[in-house]
Coordinates of C-alpha atoms in Angstrom, one line a residue:
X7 CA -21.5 21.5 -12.7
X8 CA -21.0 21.0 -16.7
X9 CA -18.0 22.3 -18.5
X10 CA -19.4 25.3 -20.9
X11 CA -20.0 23.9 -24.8
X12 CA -20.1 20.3 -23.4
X13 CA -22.6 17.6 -23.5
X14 CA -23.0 14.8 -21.7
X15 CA -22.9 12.8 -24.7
X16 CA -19.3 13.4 -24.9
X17 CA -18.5 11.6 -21.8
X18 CA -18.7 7.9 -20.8
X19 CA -20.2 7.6 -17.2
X20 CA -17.7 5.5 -15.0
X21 CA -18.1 3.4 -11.7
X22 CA -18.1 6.1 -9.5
X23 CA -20.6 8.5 -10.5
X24 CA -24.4 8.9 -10.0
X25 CA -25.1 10.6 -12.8
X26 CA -22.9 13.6 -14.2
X27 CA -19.0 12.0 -15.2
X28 CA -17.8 14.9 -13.6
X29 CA -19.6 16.0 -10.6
X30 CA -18.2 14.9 -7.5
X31 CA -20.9 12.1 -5.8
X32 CA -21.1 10.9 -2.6
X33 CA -20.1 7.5 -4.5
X34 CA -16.8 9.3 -6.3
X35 CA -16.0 11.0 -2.2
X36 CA -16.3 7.3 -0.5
X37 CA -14.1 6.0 -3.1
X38 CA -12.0 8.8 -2.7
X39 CA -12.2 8.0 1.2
X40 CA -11.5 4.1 0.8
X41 CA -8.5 4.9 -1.3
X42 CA -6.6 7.8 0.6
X43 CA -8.6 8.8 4.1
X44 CA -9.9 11.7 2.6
X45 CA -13.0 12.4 0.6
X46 CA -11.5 15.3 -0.8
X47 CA -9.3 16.5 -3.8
X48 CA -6.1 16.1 -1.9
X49 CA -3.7 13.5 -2.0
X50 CA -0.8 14.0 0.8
X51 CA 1.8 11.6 0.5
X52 CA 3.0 9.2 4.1
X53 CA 0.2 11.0 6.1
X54 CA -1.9 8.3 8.1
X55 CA -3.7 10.2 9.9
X56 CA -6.8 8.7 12.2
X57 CA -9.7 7.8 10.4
X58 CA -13.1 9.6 12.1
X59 CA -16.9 10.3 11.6
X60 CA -15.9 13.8 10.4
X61 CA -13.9 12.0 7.6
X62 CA -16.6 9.5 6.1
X63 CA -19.6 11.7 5.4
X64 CA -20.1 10.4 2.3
X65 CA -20.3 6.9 3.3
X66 CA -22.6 8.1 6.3
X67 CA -24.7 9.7 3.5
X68 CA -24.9 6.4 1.2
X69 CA -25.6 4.1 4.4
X70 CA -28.6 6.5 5.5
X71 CA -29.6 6.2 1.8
X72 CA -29.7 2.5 2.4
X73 CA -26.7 1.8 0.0
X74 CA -25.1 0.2 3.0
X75 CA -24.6 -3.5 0.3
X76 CA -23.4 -1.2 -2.3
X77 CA -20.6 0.3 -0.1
X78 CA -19.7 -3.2 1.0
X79 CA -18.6 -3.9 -2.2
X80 CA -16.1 -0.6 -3.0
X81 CA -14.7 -1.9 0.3
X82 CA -14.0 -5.4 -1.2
X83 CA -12.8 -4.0 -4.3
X84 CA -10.7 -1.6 -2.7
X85 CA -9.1 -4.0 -0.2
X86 CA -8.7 -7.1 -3.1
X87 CA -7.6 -4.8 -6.6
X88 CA -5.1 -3.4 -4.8
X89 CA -6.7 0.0 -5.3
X90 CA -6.5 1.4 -1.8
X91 CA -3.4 3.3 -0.9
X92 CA -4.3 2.5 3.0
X93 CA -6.1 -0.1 4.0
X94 CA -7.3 1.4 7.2
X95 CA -10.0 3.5 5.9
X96 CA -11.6 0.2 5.0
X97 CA -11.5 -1.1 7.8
X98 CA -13.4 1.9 9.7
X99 CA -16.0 1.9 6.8
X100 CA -16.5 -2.2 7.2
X101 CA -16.6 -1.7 11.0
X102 CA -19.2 1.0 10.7
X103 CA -21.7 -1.0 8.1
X104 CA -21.6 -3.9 10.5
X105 CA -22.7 -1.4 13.1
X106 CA -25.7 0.0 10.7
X107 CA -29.4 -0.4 11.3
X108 CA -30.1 -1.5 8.6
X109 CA -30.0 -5.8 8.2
X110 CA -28.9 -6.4 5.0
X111 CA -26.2 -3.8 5.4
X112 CA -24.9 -5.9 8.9
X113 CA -25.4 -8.9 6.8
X114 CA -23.0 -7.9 4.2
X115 CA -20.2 -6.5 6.0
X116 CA -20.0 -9.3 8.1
X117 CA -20.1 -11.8 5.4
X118 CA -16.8 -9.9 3.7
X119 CA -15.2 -10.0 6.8
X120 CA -13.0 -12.4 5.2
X121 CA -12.1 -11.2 2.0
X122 CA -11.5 -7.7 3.7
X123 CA -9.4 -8.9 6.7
X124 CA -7.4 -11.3 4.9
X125 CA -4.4 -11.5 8.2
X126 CA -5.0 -11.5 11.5
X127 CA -3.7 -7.8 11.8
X128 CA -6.5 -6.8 9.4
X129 CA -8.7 -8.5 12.1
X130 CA -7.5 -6.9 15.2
X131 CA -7.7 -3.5 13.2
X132 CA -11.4 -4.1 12.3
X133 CA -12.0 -5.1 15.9
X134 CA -10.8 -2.4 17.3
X135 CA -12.6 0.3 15.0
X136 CA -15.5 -1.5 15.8
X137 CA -14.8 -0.8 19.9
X138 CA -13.9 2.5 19.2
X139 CA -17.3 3.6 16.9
X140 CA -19.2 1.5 20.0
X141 CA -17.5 4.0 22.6
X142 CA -20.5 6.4 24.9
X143 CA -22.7 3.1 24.1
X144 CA -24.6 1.3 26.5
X145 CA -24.5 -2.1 24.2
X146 CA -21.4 -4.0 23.8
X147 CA -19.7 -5.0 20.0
X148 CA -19.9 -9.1 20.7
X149 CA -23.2 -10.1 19.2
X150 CA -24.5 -12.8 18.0
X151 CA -23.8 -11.2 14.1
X152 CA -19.5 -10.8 15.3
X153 CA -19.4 -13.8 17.4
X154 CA -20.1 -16.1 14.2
X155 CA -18.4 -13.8 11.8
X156 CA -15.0 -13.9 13.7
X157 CA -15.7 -18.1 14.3
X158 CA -15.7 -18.3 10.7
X159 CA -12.7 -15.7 10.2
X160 CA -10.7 -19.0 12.0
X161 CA -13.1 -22.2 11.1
X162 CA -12.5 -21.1 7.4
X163 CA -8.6 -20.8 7.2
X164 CA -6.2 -23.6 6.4
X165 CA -4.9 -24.8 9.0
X166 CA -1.2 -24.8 8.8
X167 CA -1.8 -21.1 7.3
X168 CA -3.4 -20.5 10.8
X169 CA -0.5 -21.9 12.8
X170 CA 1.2 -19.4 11.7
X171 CA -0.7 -16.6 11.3
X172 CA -1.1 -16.9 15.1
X173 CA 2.5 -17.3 15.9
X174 CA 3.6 -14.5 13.5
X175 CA 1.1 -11.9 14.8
X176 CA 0.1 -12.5 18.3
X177 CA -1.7 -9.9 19.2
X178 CA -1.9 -5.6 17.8
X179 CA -3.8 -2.8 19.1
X180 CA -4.7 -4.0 22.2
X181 CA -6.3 -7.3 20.9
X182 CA -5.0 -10.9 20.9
X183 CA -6.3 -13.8 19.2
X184 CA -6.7 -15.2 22.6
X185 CA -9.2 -12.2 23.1
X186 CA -11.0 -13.0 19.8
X187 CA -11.8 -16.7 20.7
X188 CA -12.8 -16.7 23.8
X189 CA -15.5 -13.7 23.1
X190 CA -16.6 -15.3 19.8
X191 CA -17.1 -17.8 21.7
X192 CA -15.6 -20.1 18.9
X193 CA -16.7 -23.2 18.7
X194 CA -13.8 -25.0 16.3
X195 CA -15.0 -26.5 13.3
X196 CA -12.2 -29.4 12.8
X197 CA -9.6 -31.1 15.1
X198 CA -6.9 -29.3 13.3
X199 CA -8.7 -25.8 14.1
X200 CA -9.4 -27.4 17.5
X201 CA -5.9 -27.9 18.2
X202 CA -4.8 -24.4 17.2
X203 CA -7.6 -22.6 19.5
X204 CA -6.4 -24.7 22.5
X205 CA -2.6 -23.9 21.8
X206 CA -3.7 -20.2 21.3
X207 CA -6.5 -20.1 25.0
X208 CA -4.4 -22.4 27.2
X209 CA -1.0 -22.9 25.6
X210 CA 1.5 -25.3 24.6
X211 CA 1.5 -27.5 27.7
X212 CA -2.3 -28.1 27.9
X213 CA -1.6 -29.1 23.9
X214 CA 1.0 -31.7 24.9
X215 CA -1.5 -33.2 27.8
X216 CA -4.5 -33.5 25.4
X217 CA -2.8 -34.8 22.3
X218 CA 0.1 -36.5 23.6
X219 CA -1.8 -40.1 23.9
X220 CA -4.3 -39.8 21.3
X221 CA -4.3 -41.2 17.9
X222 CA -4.3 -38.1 15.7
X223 CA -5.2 -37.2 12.2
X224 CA -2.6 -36.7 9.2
X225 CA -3.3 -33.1 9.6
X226 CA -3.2 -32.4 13.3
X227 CA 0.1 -34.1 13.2
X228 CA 1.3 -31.7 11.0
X229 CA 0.3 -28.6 13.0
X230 CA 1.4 -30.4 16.2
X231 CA 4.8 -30.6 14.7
X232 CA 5.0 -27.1 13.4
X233 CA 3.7 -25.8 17.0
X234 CA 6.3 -27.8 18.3
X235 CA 8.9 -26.3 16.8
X236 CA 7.9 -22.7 17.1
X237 CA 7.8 -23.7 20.9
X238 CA 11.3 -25.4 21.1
X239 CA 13.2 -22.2 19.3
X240 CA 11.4 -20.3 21.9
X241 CA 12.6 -21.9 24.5
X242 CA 16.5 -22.6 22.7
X243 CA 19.8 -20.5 23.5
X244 CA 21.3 -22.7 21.3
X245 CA 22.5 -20.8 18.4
X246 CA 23.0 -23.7 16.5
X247 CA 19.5 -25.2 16.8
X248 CA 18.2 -22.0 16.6
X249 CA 19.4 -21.6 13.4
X250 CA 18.9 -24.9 12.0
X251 CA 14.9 -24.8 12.4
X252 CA 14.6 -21.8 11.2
X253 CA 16.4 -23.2 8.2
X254 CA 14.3 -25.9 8.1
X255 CA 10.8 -25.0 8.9
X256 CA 11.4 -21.4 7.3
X257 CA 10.8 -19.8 10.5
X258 CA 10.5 -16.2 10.3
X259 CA 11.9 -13.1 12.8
X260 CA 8.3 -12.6 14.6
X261 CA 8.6 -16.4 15.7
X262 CA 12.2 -15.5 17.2
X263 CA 13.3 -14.1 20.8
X264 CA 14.5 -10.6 20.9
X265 CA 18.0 -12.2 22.4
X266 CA 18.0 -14.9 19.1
X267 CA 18.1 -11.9 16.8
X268 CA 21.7 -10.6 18.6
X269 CA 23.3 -13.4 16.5
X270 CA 24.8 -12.5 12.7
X271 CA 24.3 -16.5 11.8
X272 CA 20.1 -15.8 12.9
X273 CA 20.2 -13.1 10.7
X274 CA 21.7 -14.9 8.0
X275 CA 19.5 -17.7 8.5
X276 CA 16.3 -15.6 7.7
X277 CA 17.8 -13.5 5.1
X278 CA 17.6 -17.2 3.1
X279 CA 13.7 -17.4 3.2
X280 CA 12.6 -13.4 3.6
X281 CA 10.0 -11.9 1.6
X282 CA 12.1 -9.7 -0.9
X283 CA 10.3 -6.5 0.2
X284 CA 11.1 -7.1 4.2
X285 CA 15.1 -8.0 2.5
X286 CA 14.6 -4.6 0.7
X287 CA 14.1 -2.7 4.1
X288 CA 16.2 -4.1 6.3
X289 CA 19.7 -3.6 4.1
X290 CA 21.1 -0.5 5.8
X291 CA 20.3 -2.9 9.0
X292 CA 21.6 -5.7 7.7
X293 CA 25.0 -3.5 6.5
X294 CA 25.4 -1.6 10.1
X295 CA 25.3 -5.2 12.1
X296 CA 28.1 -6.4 9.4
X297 CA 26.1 -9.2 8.1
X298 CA 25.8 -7.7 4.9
X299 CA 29.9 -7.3 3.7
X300 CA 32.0 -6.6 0.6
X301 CA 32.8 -9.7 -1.0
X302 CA 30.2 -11.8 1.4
X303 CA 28.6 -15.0 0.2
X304 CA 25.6 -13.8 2.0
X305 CA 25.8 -10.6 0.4
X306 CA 26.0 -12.1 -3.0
X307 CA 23.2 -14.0 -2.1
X308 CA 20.6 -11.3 -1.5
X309 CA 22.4 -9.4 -4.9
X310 CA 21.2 -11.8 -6.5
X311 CA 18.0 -12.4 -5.2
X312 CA 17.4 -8.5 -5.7
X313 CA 18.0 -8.8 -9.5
X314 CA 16.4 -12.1 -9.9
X315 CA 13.7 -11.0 -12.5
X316 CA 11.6 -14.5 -10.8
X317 CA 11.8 -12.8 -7.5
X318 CA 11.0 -9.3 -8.5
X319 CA 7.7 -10.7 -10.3
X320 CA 7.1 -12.4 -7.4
X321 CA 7.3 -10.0 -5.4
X322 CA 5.5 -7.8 -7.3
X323 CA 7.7 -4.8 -6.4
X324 CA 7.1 -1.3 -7.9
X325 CA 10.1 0.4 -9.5
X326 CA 9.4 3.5 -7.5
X327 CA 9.5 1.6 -4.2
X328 CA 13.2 0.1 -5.2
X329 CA 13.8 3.4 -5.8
X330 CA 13.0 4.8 -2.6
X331 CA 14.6 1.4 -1.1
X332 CA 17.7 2.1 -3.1
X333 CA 18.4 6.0 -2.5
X334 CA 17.8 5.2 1.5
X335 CA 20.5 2.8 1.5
X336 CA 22.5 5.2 -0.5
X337 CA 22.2 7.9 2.2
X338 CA 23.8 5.6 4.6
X339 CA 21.7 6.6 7.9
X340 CA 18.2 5.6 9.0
X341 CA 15.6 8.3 9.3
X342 CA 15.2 7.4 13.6
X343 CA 17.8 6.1 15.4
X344 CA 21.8 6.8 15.1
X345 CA 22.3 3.5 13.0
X346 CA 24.5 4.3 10.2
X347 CA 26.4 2.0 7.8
X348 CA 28.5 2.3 4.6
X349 CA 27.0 1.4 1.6
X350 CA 28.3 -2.1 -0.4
X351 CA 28.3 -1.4 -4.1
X352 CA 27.5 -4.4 -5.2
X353 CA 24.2 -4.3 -3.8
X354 CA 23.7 -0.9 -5.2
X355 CA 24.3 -2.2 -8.5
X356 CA 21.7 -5.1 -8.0
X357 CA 19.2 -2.3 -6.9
X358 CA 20.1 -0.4 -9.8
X359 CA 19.6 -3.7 -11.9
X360 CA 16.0 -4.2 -10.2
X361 CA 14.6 -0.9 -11.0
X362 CA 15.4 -1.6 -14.7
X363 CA 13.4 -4.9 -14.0
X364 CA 10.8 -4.2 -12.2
X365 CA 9.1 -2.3 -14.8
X366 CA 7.7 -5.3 -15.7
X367 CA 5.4 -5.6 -12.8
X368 CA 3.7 -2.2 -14.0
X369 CA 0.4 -3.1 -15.8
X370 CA -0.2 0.0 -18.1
X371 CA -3.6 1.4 -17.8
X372 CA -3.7 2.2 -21.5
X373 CA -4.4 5.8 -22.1
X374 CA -2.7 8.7 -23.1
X375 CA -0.5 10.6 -20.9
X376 CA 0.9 13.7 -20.6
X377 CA 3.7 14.2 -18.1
X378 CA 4.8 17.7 -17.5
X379 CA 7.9 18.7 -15.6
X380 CA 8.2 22.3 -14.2
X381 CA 12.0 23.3 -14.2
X382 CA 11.7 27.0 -13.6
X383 CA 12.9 26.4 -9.7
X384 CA 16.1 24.1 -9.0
X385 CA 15.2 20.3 -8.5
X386 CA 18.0 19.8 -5.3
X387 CA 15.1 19.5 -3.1
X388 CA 14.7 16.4 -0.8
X389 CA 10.8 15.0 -1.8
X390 CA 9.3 15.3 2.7
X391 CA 9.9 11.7 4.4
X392 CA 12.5 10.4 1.7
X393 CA 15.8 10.7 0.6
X394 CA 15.0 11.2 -3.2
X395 CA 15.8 14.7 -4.7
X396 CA 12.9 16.0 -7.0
X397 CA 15.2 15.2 -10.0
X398 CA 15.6 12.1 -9.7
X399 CA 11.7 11.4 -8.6
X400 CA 10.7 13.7 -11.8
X401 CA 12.8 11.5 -13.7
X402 CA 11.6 8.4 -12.3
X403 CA 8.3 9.2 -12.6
X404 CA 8.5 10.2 -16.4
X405 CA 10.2 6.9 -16.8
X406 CA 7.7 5.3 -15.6
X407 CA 5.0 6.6 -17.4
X408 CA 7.3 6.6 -21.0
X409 CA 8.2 2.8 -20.3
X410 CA 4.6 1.5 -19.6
X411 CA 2.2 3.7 -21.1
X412 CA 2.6 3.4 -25.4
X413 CA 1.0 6.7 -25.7
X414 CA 3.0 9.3 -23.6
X415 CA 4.5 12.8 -24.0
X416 CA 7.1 14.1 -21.5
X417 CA 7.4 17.3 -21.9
X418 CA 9.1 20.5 -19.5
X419 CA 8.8 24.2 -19.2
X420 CA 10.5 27.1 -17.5
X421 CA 10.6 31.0 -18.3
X422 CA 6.8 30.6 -19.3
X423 CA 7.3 28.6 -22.7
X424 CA 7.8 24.7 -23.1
X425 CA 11.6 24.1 -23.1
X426 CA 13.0 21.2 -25.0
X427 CA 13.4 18.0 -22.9
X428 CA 14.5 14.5 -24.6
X429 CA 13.6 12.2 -21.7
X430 CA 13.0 9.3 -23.5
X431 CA 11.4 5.9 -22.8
X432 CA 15.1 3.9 -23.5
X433 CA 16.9 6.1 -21.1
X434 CA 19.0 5.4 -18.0
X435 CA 17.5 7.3 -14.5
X436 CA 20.8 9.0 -14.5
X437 CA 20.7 10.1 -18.0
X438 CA 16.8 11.2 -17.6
X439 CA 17.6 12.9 -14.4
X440 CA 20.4 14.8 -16.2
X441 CA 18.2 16.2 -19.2
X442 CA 16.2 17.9 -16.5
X443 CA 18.6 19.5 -14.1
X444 CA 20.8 21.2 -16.9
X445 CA 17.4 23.3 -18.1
X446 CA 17.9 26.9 -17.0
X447 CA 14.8 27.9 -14.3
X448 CA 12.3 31.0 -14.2
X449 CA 8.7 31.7 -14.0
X450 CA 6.1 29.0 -13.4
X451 CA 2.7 28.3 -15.4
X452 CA 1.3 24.8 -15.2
X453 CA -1.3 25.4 -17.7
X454 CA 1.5 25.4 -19.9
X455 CA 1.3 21.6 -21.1
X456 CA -2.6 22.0 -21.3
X457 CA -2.5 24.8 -23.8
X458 CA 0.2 23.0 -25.9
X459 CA -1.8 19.7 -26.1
X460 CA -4.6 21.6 -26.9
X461 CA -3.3 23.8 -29.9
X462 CA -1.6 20.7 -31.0
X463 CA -4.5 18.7 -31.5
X464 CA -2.8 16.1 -29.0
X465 CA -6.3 14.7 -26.8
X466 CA -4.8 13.8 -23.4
X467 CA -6.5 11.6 -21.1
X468 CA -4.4 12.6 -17.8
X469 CA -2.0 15.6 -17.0
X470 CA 0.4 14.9 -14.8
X471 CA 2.0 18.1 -13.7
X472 CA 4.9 17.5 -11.6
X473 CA 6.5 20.6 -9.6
X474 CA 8.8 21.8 -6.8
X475 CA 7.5 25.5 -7.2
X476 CA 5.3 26.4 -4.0
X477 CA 4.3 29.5 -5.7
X478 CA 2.1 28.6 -8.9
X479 CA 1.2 31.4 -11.2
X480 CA -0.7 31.4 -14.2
X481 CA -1.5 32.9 -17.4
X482 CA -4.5 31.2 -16.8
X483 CA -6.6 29.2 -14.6
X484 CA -5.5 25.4 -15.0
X485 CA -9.3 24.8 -14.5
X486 CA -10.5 26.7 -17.9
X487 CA -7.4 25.2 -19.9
X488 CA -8.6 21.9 -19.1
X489 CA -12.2 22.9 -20.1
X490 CA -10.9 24.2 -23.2
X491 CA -9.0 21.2 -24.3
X492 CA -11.9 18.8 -23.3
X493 CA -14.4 20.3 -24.9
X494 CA -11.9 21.1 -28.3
X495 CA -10.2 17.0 -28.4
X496 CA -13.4 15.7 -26.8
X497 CA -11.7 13.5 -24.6
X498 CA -12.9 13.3 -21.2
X499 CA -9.0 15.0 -19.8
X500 CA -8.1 14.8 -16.0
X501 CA -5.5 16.7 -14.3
X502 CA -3.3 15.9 -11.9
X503 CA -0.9 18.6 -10.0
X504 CA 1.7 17.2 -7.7
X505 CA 3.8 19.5 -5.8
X506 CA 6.6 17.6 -5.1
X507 CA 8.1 19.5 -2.2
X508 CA 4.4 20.9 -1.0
X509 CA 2.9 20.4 2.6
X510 CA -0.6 20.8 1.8
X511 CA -2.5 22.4 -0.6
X512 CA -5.0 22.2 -4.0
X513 CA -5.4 23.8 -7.2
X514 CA -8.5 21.6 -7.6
X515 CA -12.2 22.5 -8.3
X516 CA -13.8 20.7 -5.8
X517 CA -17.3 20.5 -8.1
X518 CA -14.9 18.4 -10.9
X519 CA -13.4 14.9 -9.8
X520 CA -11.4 14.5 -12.9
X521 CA -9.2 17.2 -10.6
X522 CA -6.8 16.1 -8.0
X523 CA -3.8 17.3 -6.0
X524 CA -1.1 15.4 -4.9
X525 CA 1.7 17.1 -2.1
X526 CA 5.1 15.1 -2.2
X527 CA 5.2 12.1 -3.7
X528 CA 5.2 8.3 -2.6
X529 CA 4.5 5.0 -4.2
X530 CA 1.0 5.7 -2.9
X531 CA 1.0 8.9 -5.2
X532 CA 1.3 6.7 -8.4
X533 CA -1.7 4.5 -7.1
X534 CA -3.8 7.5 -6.8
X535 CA -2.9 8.7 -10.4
X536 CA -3.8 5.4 -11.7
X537 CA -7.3 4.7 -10.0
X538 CA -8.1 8.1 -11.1
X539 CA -7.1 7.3 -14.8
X540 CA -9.3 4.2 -14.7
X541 CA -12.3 6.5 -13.1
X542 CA -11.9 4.1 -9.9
X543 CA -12.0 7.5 -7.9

């Protein structure tokens, strides 16, 4: 389909197209699929739903066109650039190419078997998609092809990183590493490996009888020390010790017993060495159980690790994810359970102080922006499955855009007409969120900011329509004021409507992939807006 008064020389044809920038290919639907789940125009926010046949026609499509290497790599860039909202999608598609007819499709997915499934998880998800595509057949999945493919998955890693890998994720959906060696058949590549595959089939005790009285490498010494340890606080009800090697072998909770983590002093133990994000969602825990108290050094400790600007680049931690982080621990109450706590203010000032932060871990995409808030309804609703209102996510989101992006325009509208709004890029959340909610409500019409970029010669590379309004209506179709400003600015404009409160549903035109719909909003919503910016979708 071509936009009326167009040509194609006013376009720039991107990765994911076969030919027009706008029609939707089976190459623009796979990368839709290996992104979200879905080849279509709809983006809905914390759905993982199961991934099927029925979902991957386009990557059925390009494998029966014999694209299978071509797919192979969209599922290495997907899984590596940090371009994939969910990275089980990828794992169904890889399973499914290694499954193909065709050779030099089999041959590719296997060899990426290690850049895609880069933990073991990733592995036993991969396995287990191949199983399940395998299902009704006669022929098993361990061939010759898998058998060497998961024998290099373990011959290739470090072998400390291995150590633990295997005694931080034992086993996951159904599978074990134990399962894995002994039908690869893995033959280990170094003693080091060799050690690890022993402790893993036949366990520590058979370890201690084969390595005990032999004169061992630098390197097996070193993971016969670290086994040893992980087997020793398994076996310990000795708080003391318990705590003391996690200390100093920065043991972590999923090398613990279930009884160890009973103990405050355990807890405060691996608060020390945890990954910030895990720290992040474990606070209301942490608060409930009283390890986390007013005036605490431990709690000082993790405020300051929270604002550390080191740690947050570290990290790499989103400002919208400290945000949904942050108003969580605000409410006080888990989503599941009956835990409840009372909120420490000192670590909600530290979260406050890491959103500010975090903003440095955005990488802009560099192109011009237009974010459009619809305040004709109130914005007191809850965004589904968090416990932001849609002020404050409207305001965070603007934020976002206005602190990262050079070239952005915030702009709002209500009773049909823009309405003034001076959310600016230097604001405060509480101050943006406070511009928006004092604007007076009424009708709705999203095509709104598309008409006023156009008649103000502003060329807009992505509209970002944010709204609480189930009901749309429209002076005009959002479609044909998007044609209109493309083909007057020239600029190849997308358009991206996210109902912020919405279960399910699309303004889209399903023949133009510059379109998409988002329903709530999640950090995987601002990943989606920005693949589709850089025409990765």
């Amino acid at each position: 389909m071509e936009p009326s008064g167009s040509t194609p020389s006013n376009h720039t044809l991107n990765s994911t197209g076969d030919g027009c920038p706008w029609e939707v290919s089976d190459k623009a639907r796979l990368c839709r699929f290996l992104c979200y789940g879905s080849e279509g125009d709809l983006y809905t926010a914390r759905e993982e739903g199961h991934v099927s046949m029925e979902s991957a026609g386009a990557l059925l499509s390009l494998l029966q066109e014999s694209r299978g290497a071509e797919v192979v790599e969209e599922i290495k860039k997907f899984t590596q650039d940090g371009r994939a909202v969910r990275l089980g999608p990828s794992f169904f598609a890889l399973a499914l190419c290694s499954q193909h007819s065709e050779l030099k499709t089999r041959q590719a997915a296997f060899k990426a078997l290690k850049e895609v499934c880069q933990d073991p998880a990733h592995l036993f998800s991969f396995i287990n998609n191949k199983k399940e595509l395998k299902e009704g057949m006669k022929c098993g999945i361990w061939g010759r092809a898998l058998r060497r493919a998961v024998s290099d998955w373990y011959n290739e890693q470090d072998a400390m990183s291995l150590a633990a890998a295997v005694t931080k994720c034992k086993q996951r959906e159904g599978w074990s590493h134990q399962d894995l060696l002994r039908l690869s058949h893995t033959k280990p590549a170094n003693e080091a490996i060799a050690l690890i595959c022993k402790y893993v089939t036949k366990g520590w005790k058979e370890v201690q009888l084969a390595y005990s009285d032999k004169e061992n490498s630098e390197e097996v010494v070193k993971v016969l020390s670290y086994l040893e340890v992980v087997e020793k606080v398994k076996h310990s009800c000795d708080e003391t010790e318990v705590i003391n090697l996690i200390e100093e072998h920065k043991l972590e909770r999923e090398q613990l017993l279930t009884d160890h983590l009973k103990s405050k002093q355990v807890w405060r133990a691996l608060l020390k060495e945890m990954p910030l994000q895990s720290v992040l969602k474990i606070l209301g825990k942490m608060t409930s159980k009283k390890i986390l108290e007013p005036g605490s050094s431990e709690t000082q400790a993790v405020c300051d690790r929270i604002q550390s600007q080191t740690a947050l680049t570290k990290a790499k931690i989103h400002p919208f994810n400290i945000l949904l982080f942050s108003e969580n621990y605000k409410r006080g109450q888990g989503y599941q359970g009956k835990t409840k706590w009372e909120p420490v203010s000192s670590i909600l000032k530290a979260m406050d102080s890491a959103f500010y932060k975090s903003f440095m871990n955005v990488e802009p995409v560099g192109k011009r922006f237009v974010v459009a808030v619809d305040v004709s309804t109130s914005l007191s609703s809850i965004v589904p499955g968090t416990s932001i209102s849609t002020a404050v996510a409207a305001a965070a989101i603007t934020m976002i855009f206005a602190r990262t992006e050079a070239d952005t325009h915030v702009l709002s509208y209500s009773e049909g007409a823009l309405v003034p709004c001076s959310v600016s890029a230097d604001m405060t959340l509480a101050q943006a969120t406070f511009e928006l909610v004092k604007i007076p409500g009424g009708s709705t019409d999203c095509t709104l900011p598309i008409t006023w970029a156009t008649e103000n010669g502003k060329a807009v590379d992505v509209f970002i329509i944010l709204t609480n309004n189930p009901l749309w209506t429209f002076t005009a179709s959002p479609v044909e004021s998007l044609k209109k400003h493309r083909q007057k600015s020239g600029a190849n404009s997308k358009l991206v409507m996210c109902g912020l409160t919405s279960i399910g549903h699309a303004i889209a035109d399903t023949e133009d992939r510059r379109l998409l719909s988002i329903c709530g909003f999640d950090l995987g919503a601002l990943t989606v807006i920005r693949d589709l910016a850089q025409d990765l979708i």
